[in-house]
DNA sequence: AAATATTATATCGCACACGATATAATTTAT
DNA sequence: ATAAATTATATCGTGTGCGATATAATATTT
């Protein structure tokens, strides 16, 4: 497929539109948890690994500090997590889940399979989704690696 | 791949992260045109079909009116397009490119191939990109169709 | 034809997302 | 040991992105 100025032919628009539409699809599920989509992503990171510095979340989500800091401040105000300066290095702020934040994981447990079901269709099989995830992760690796240099 | 609460396994995060990283990659090219990424998308629509109502752009970009209206207002202030009420139906606002807006297409012509080159790597071939575009467009169709009901 | 519903666009408020910049703490170079 | 550089996080300003709502024009119903 030769790249042109046509909207549907370029990779950028399908990825951008799919991202927004998938997030829209998540919203009703996340509303039950009282989380926005980016807040949900932060919680996913912390459910995998707790008591991490802000920079860890920044790296995992490929976001910038100036996006993550306000996210953490809102989640702290919601009682989901705490932020405390590290003893070893006072530049670092350690983010830790509260009991409430840990408990929310149980409520969230059903979301991934519910969402996967939403995305399947005649044209898109589970294998397709798996392949998409793989290729997109490779694409992300390429884009992120160049950025680091 | 069984869906879990792990960040990298779900389809949502790779799509979301890839979208943001691709847009970051575009930014230096778009800066030369003086356009943001969503503004560029509006121009792509108008370069394909001029003199269309706001709703046409909304449908093409899968955005909401309350996102597109301010975009158009900024592009109008930049002298790229005009907005005029339709004669036939005064509820409609017809968006038309100015000479300046049409001329910008020439400057933008090189962007798609430059961007495609940026995204290729050992792991991602042109065929992979084509396949990604196809599958994502199918996914978008599924998500958008459900929404319409 | 008047009331009601629908359609097309716009406004408002809030939460990202990011470039640019600031600040404080640690590391390094002299 | 002290100045300079680096690191980690935060603040500020602008531009989306969207739910909720408003407004004006057209279509439909009674």
Coordinates of C-alpha atoms (C1' of nucleotides) in Angstrom, one line a residue:
Chain A
X1 CA 0.0 0.0 0.0
X2 CA 1.7 3.2 -1.2
X3 CA 1.3 6.0 1.3
X4 CA -0.8 8.9 0.1
X5 CA -2.6 11.8 1.6
X6 CA -5.8 9.7 1.8
X7 CA -7.1 9.4 5.3
X8 CA -7.8 5.7 5.4
X9 CA -4.5 4.6 3.7
X10 CA -2.1 6.0 6.3
X11 CA -1.3 4.1 9.4
X12 CA -1.7 7.1 11.6
X13 CA -5.4 7.7 11.4
X14 CA -6.6 4.1 11.9
X15 CA -4.5 3.8 15.0
X16 CA -5.7 7.2 16.3
X17 CA -9.3 6.4 15.6
X18 CA -9.2 2.9 17.0
X19 CA -7.6 4.2 20.2
X20 CA -10.4 6.7 20.8
X21 CA -13.1 4.3 19.9
X22 CA -11.7 1.6 22.2
X23 CA -11.4 4.1 25.0
X24 CA -15.1 5.1 24.4
X25 CA -16.0 1.4 24.7
X26 CA -14.2 1.1 28.0
X27 CA -15.8 4.2 29.5
X28 CA -19.1 2.6 30.8
X29 CA -17.0 -0.2 32.5
X30 CA -14.6 2.3 34.0
X31 CA -17.4 4.5 35.2
X32 CA -18.4 1.7 37.6
X33 CA -14.9 1.9 39.1
X34 CA -15.0 5.7 39.1
X35 CA -11.8 5.8 36.9
X36 CA -11.0 7.6 33.7
X37 CA -9.1 5.5 31.1
X38 CA -5.7 7.1 31.9
X39 CA -6.3 6.6 35.6
X40 CA -7.1 2.9 34.9
X41 CA -3.8 2.6 33.1
X42 CA -2.0 3.9 36.2
X43 CA -3.9 1.4 38.3
X44 CA -2.9 -1.4 36.0
X45 CA 0.8 -0.5 36.4
X46 CA 0.4 -0.4 40.2
X47 CA -1.5 -3.7 40.4
X48 CA 1.4 -5.3 38.6
X49 CA 4.1 -3.6 40.8
X50 CA 3.4 -1.5 43.9
X51 CA 5.6 1.2 45.6
X52 CA 7.3 2.5 42.5
X53 CA 8.7 6.0 41.7
X54 CA 6.8 8.3 39.4
X55 CA 9.4 7.7 36.7
X56 CA 8.5 4.0 36.6
X57 CA 4.9 4.8 35.7
X58 CA 6.1 7.3 33.2
X59 CA 8.2 4.7 31.5
X60 CA 5.5 2.0 31.6
X61 CA 2.8 4.2 30.1
X62 CA 5.2 6.1 27.7
X63 CA 3.7 9.3 29.0
X64 CA 5.5 12.5 30.3
X65 CA 5.9 13.6 33.9
X66 CA 3.6 16.6 33.3
X67 CA 0.8 14.2 32.4
X68 CA 1.4 11.6 35.1
X69 CA 1.8 14.0 38.0
X70 CA -1.7 15.4 37.8
X71 CA -3.1 11.9 37.2
X72 CA -1.4 10.7 40.5
X73 CA -2.6 13.8 42.3
X74 CA -6.2 13.0 41.4
X75 CA -5.9 9.3 42.3
X76 CA -4.4 10.4 45.6
X77 CA -7.3 12.7 46.2
X78 CA -9.6 9.7 45.5
X79 CA -7.8 7.7 48.1
X80 CA -6.5 5.1 45.7
X81 CA -2.8 5.7 46.4
X82 CA -0.3 7.7 48.4
X83 CA 2.8 9.7 47.3
X84 CA 5.8 9.9 49.6
X85 CA 9.4 11.1 49.1
X86 CA 11.9 8.3 49.0
X87 CA 14.3 8.0 52.0
X88 CA 17.3 7.0 49.8
X89 CA 16.8 9.7 47.2
X90 CA 14.6 12.6 48.1
X91 CA 14.1 13.6 44.4
X92 CA 12.0 10.4 44.0
X93 CA 8.4 10.2 44.9
X94 CA 7.2 6.7 45.7
X95 CA 3.7 5.8 44.7
X96 CA 1.9 3.2 46.8
X97 CA -1.6 1.7 46.6
X98 CA -3.9 2.2 49.5
X99 CA -6.1 -0.7 50.7
X100 CA -8.9 0.9 48.7
X101 CA -6.7 1.0 45.6
X102 CA -5.7 -2.7 46.0
X103 CA -9.3 -3.7 46.6
X104 CA -10.4 -2.1 43.3
X105 CA -8.4 -4.7 41.4
X106 CA -11.1 -7.3 42.2
X107 CA -13.8 -5.1 40.7
X108 CA -11.6 -4.6 37.6
X109 CA -10.8 -8.3 37.1
X110 CA -13.7 -8.9 34.7
X111 CA -13.0 -5.9 32.4
X112 CA -10.3 -7.4 30.1
X113 CA -12.4 -10.3 29.0
X114 CA -15.5 -8.2 28.7
X115 CA -13.6 -5.7 26.5
X116 CA -12.1 -8.5 24.4
X117 CA -15.6 -9.8 23.7
X118 CA -16.7 -6.3 22.6
X119 CA -13.9 -6.2 20.0
X120 CA -14.5 -9.6 18.4
X121 CA -16.5 -9.8 15.2
X122 CA -16.8 -11.7 11.9
X123 CA -13.7 -9.9 10.6
X124 CA -11.7 -9.8 13.8
X125 CA -10.8 -13.1 15.6
X126 CA -9.0 -13.6 18.9
X127 CA -5.9 -14.6 16.8
X128 CA -6.2 -11.3 14.9
X129 CA -6.3 -9.3 18.2
X130 CA -3.2 -11.2 19.4
X131 CA -1.4 -10.5 16.2
X132 CA -2.4 -6.8 16.4
X133 CA -1.0 -6.6 20.0
X134 CA 2.3 -8.1 18.9
X135 CA 2.8 -5.9 15.9
X136 CA 1.8 -2.8 17.7
X137 CA 4.2 -3.6 20.5
X138 CA 7.0 -4.0 18.0
X139 CA 6.0 -0.6 16.4
X140 CA 6.0 1.0 19.9
X141 CA 9.4 -0.5 20.6
X142 CA 10.7 1.0 17.3
X143 CA 9.2 4.4 18.0
X144 CA 10.3 4.5 21.7
X145 CA 13.8 3.3 21.0
X146 CA 14.5 6.1 18.5
X147 CA 13.1 8.6 20.9
X148 CA 15.6 7.5 23.6
X149 CA 18.6 8.2 21.4
Chain B
X1 CA -3.7 -14.7 24.3
X2 CA -6.0 -14.8 27.3
X3 CA -7.0 -11.2 28.4
X4 CA -5.6 -10.3 31.8
X5 CA -5.0 -7.1 33.8
X6 CA -1.5 -7.0 32.5
X7 CA -0.8 -3.8 30.6
X8 CA 1.0 -5.2 27.5
X9 CA -1.5 -8.1 26.9
X10 CA -4.6 -6.0 26.4
X11 CA -5.3 -4.5 23.0
X12 CA -6.3 -1.2 24.5
X13 CA -2.9 0.0 25.7
X14 CA -0.8 -0.9 22.6
X15 CA -3.2 1.0 20.4
X16 CA -3.3 4.0 22.7
X17 CA 0.4 4.1 23.1
X18 CA 1.1 3.6 19.4
X19 CA -1.3 6.4 18.6
X20 CA 0.4 8.9 20.9
X21 CA 3.9 7.9 19.8
X22 CA 3.0 8.1 16.1
X23 CA 1.5 11.5 16.6
X24 CA 4.7 12.6 18.4
X25 CA 6.6 11.4 15.4
X26 CA 4.5 13.5 13.1
X27 CA 4.9 16.7 15.1
X28 CA 8.1 18.0 13.7
X29 CA 6.8 17.5 10.1
X30 CA 3.5 19.2 11.0
X31 CA 5.2 22.0 12.8
X32 CA 6.6 23.1 9.4
X33 CA 3.0 23.3 8.1
X34 CA 1.9 25.1 11.3
X35 CA -0.7 22.4 12.0
X36 CA -1.4 20.3 15.0
X37 CA -2.2 16.6 14.3
X38 CA -6.0 16.9 14.6
X39 CA -5.9 20.0 12.4
X40 CA -3.9 18.0 9.8
X41 CA -6.6 15.4 9.9
X42 CA -9.2 18.0 9.1
X43 CA -7.1 19.2 6.2
X44 CA -6.7 15.6 4.9
X45 CA -10.5 15.4 4.8
X46 CA -10.9 18.7 3.0
X47 CA -8.1 17.9 0.5
X48 CA -10.1 14.8 -0.5
X49 CA -13.4 16.6 -0.6
X50 CA -14.0 20.3 -0.4
X51 CA -17.1 22.3 0.6
X52 CA -18.6 19.9 3.0
X53 CA -20.8 20.4 6.1
X54 CA -19.3 20.0 9.6
X55 CA -21.1 16.7 10.0
X56 CA -19.1 15.3 7.1
X57 CA -15.9 16.0 8.9
X58 CA -17.3 14.6 12.1
X59 CA -18.2 11.3 10.4
X60 CA -14.9 11.0 8.6
X61 CA -12.8 11.6 11.7
X62 CA -15.1 9.8 14.1
X63 CA -15.0 12.8 16.4
X64 CA -17.8 14.7 18.0
X65 CA -19.1 18.1 17.0
X66 CA -17.7 19.7 20.2
X67 CA -14.3 18.6 19.2
X68 CA -14.5 19.6 15.5
X69 CA -16.1 23.0 15.9
X70 CA -13.2 24.5 17.8
X71 CA -10.7 22.8 15.4
X72 CA -12.5 24.5 12.5
X73 CA -12.6 27.8 14.3
X74 CA -8.9 27.7 14.7
X75 CA -8.2 26.7 11.1
X76 CA -10.5 29.5 10.0
X77 CA -8.6 32.0 12.1
X78 CA -5.4 30.7 10.5
X79 CA -6.9 31.5 7.1
X80 CA -7.0 27.8 5.9
X81 CA -10.8 27.6 5.5
X82 CA -14.1 29.4 5.6
X83 CA -17.4 28.5 7.3
X84 CA -20.6 29.6 5.8
X85 CA -24.3 28.7 6.4
X86 CA -25.8 26.5 3.7
X87 CA -28.4 28.2 1.5
X88 CA -30.6 25.1 1.3
X89 CA -30.5 24.2 5.0
X90 CA -29.5 27.0 7.3
X91 CA -28.7 24.5 10.1
X92 CA -25.7 23.3 8.1
X93 CA -22.3 25.1 8.0
X94 CA -20.4 24.5 4.8
X95 CA -16.6 24.3 5.3
X96 CA -14.5 25.4 2.3
X97 CA -10.8 25.5 1.8
X98 CA -9.2 28.9 1.0
X99 CA -6.5 29.3 -1.7
X100 CA -4.0 29.1 1.2
X101 CA -5.6 25.9 2.5
X102 CA -5.5 24.3 -0.9
X103 CA -1.9 25.4 -1.4
X104 CA -0.8 23.7 1.8
X105 CA -1.5 20.3 0.2
X106 CA 1.6 20.6 -1.9
X107 CA 3.8 21.1 1.2
X108 CA 2.1 18.1 2.9
X109 CA 2.5 15.8 -0.1
X110 CA 5.8 14.4 1.1
X111 CA 4.7 13.6 4.7
X112 CA 3.0 10.2 4.2
X113 CA 6.1 8.5 2.7
X114 CA 8.4 10.2 5.2
X115 CA 6.3 8.9 8.0
X116 CA 6.0 5.4 6.6
X117 CA 9.8 5.3 6.4
X118 CA 9.9 6.3 10.1
X119 CA 7.8 3.4 11.1
X120 CA 9.6 0.6 9.2
X121 CA 12.1 -1.6 11.0
X122 CA 13.5 -5.1 11.2
X123 CA 10.3 -6.2 12.8
X124 CA 7.8 -4.1 10.9
X125 CA 7.7 -4.4 7.1
X126 CA 5.5 -2.4 4.6
X127 CA 3.3 -5.5 4.4
X128 CA 2.9 -5.5 8.2
X129 CA 1.8 -1.9 8.1
X130 CA -0.7 -2.7 5.3
X131 CA -2.1 -5.5 7.3
X132 CA -2.3 -3.4 10.5
X133 CA -4.2 -0.7 8.5
X134 CA -6.6 -3.3 7.2
X135 CA -7.3 -5.0 10.6
X136 CA -7.6 -1.7 12.4
X137 CA -10.1 -0.4 9.8
X138 CA -12.1 -3.5 10.4
X139 CA -11.9 -3.0 14.2
X140 CA -13.0 0.6 13.7
X141 CA -15.9 -0.5 11.5
X142 CA -17.1 -2.9 14.3
X143 CA -16.8 -0.3 17.0
X144 CA -18.4 2.4 15.0
X145 CA -21.3 0.3 13.8
X146 CA -22.3 -0.8 17.3
X147 CA -22.2 2.8 18.3
X148 CA -24.6 3.9 15.6
X149 CA -27.3 1.5 16.9
Chain C
dA1 C1' -51.0 25.6 10.9
dA2 C1' -49.5 24.8 15.5
dA3 C1' -47.2 21.7 18.5
dT4 C1' -43.7 18.3 18.8
dA5 C1' -39.7 15.9 17.4
dT6 C1' -35.5 15.7 15.0
dT7 C1' -31.3 17.5 13.1
dA8 C1' -27.0 20.4 12.8
dT9 C1' -24.0 23.0 15.1
dA10 C1' -22.2 25.4 19.1
dT11 C1' -21.1 26.3 24.1
dC12 C1' -19.5 24.8 28.7
dG13 C1' -16.7 22.3 32.0
dC14 C1' -13.4 18.9 33.0
dA15 C1' -9.5 15.8 32.2
dC16 C1' -5.9 14.6 29.6
dA17 C1' -1.2 15.2 26.6
dC18 C1' 2.6 17.6 25.8
dG19 C1' 6.2 21.5 25.0
dA20 C1' 8.5 24.7 27.8
dT21 C1' 10.1 25.9 32.0
dA22 C1' 11.0 25.7 37.1
dT23 C1' 12.8 23.7 41.4
dA24 C1' 15.1 20.7 44.4
dA25 C1' 18.2 16.9 45.2
dT26 C1' 22.1 14.1 43.7
dT27 C1' 26.1 13.3 41.0
dT28 C1' 30.3 14.8 38.6
dA29 C1' 34.1 17.3 37.5
dT30 C1' 37.5 20.6 38.8
Chain D
dA1 C1' 34.9 21.2 48.7
dT2 C1' 32.6 23.8 45.4
dA3 C1' 30.8 24.7 40.9
dA4 C1' 28.5 22.6 37.0
dA5 C1' 25.8 19.0 35.1
dT6 C1' 22.3 15.7 35.6
dT7 C1' 18.1 13.7 37.5
dA8 C1' 13.3 13.5 39.3
dT9 C1' 9.3 15.7 39.8
dA10 C1' 6.2 19.6 39.4
dT11 C1' 4.0 23.9 37.3
dC12 C1' 2.2 26.6 33.4
dG13 C1' -0.1 27.3 29.0
dT14 C1' -2.4 25.6 24.9
dG15 C1' -5.0 22.4 22.3
dT16 C1' -7.7 18.6 22.0
dG17 C1' -11.6 15.0 23.3
dC18 C1' -15.9 14.2 25.2
dG19 C1' -20.3 14.2 28.2
dA20 C1' -23.9 17.4 29.1
dT21 C1' -26.5 21.0 27.5
dA22 C1' -28.1 24.9 24.6
dT23 C1' -29.9 27.0 20.3
dA24 C1' -31.7 27.5 15.9
dA25 C1' -33.6 25.5 11.8
dT26 C1' -36.1 21.8 9.5
dA27 C1' -39.3 17.9 9.5
dT28 C1' -43.2 15.5 11.3
dT29 C1' -47.4 14.9 13.6
dT30 C1' -51.9 16.1 14.9

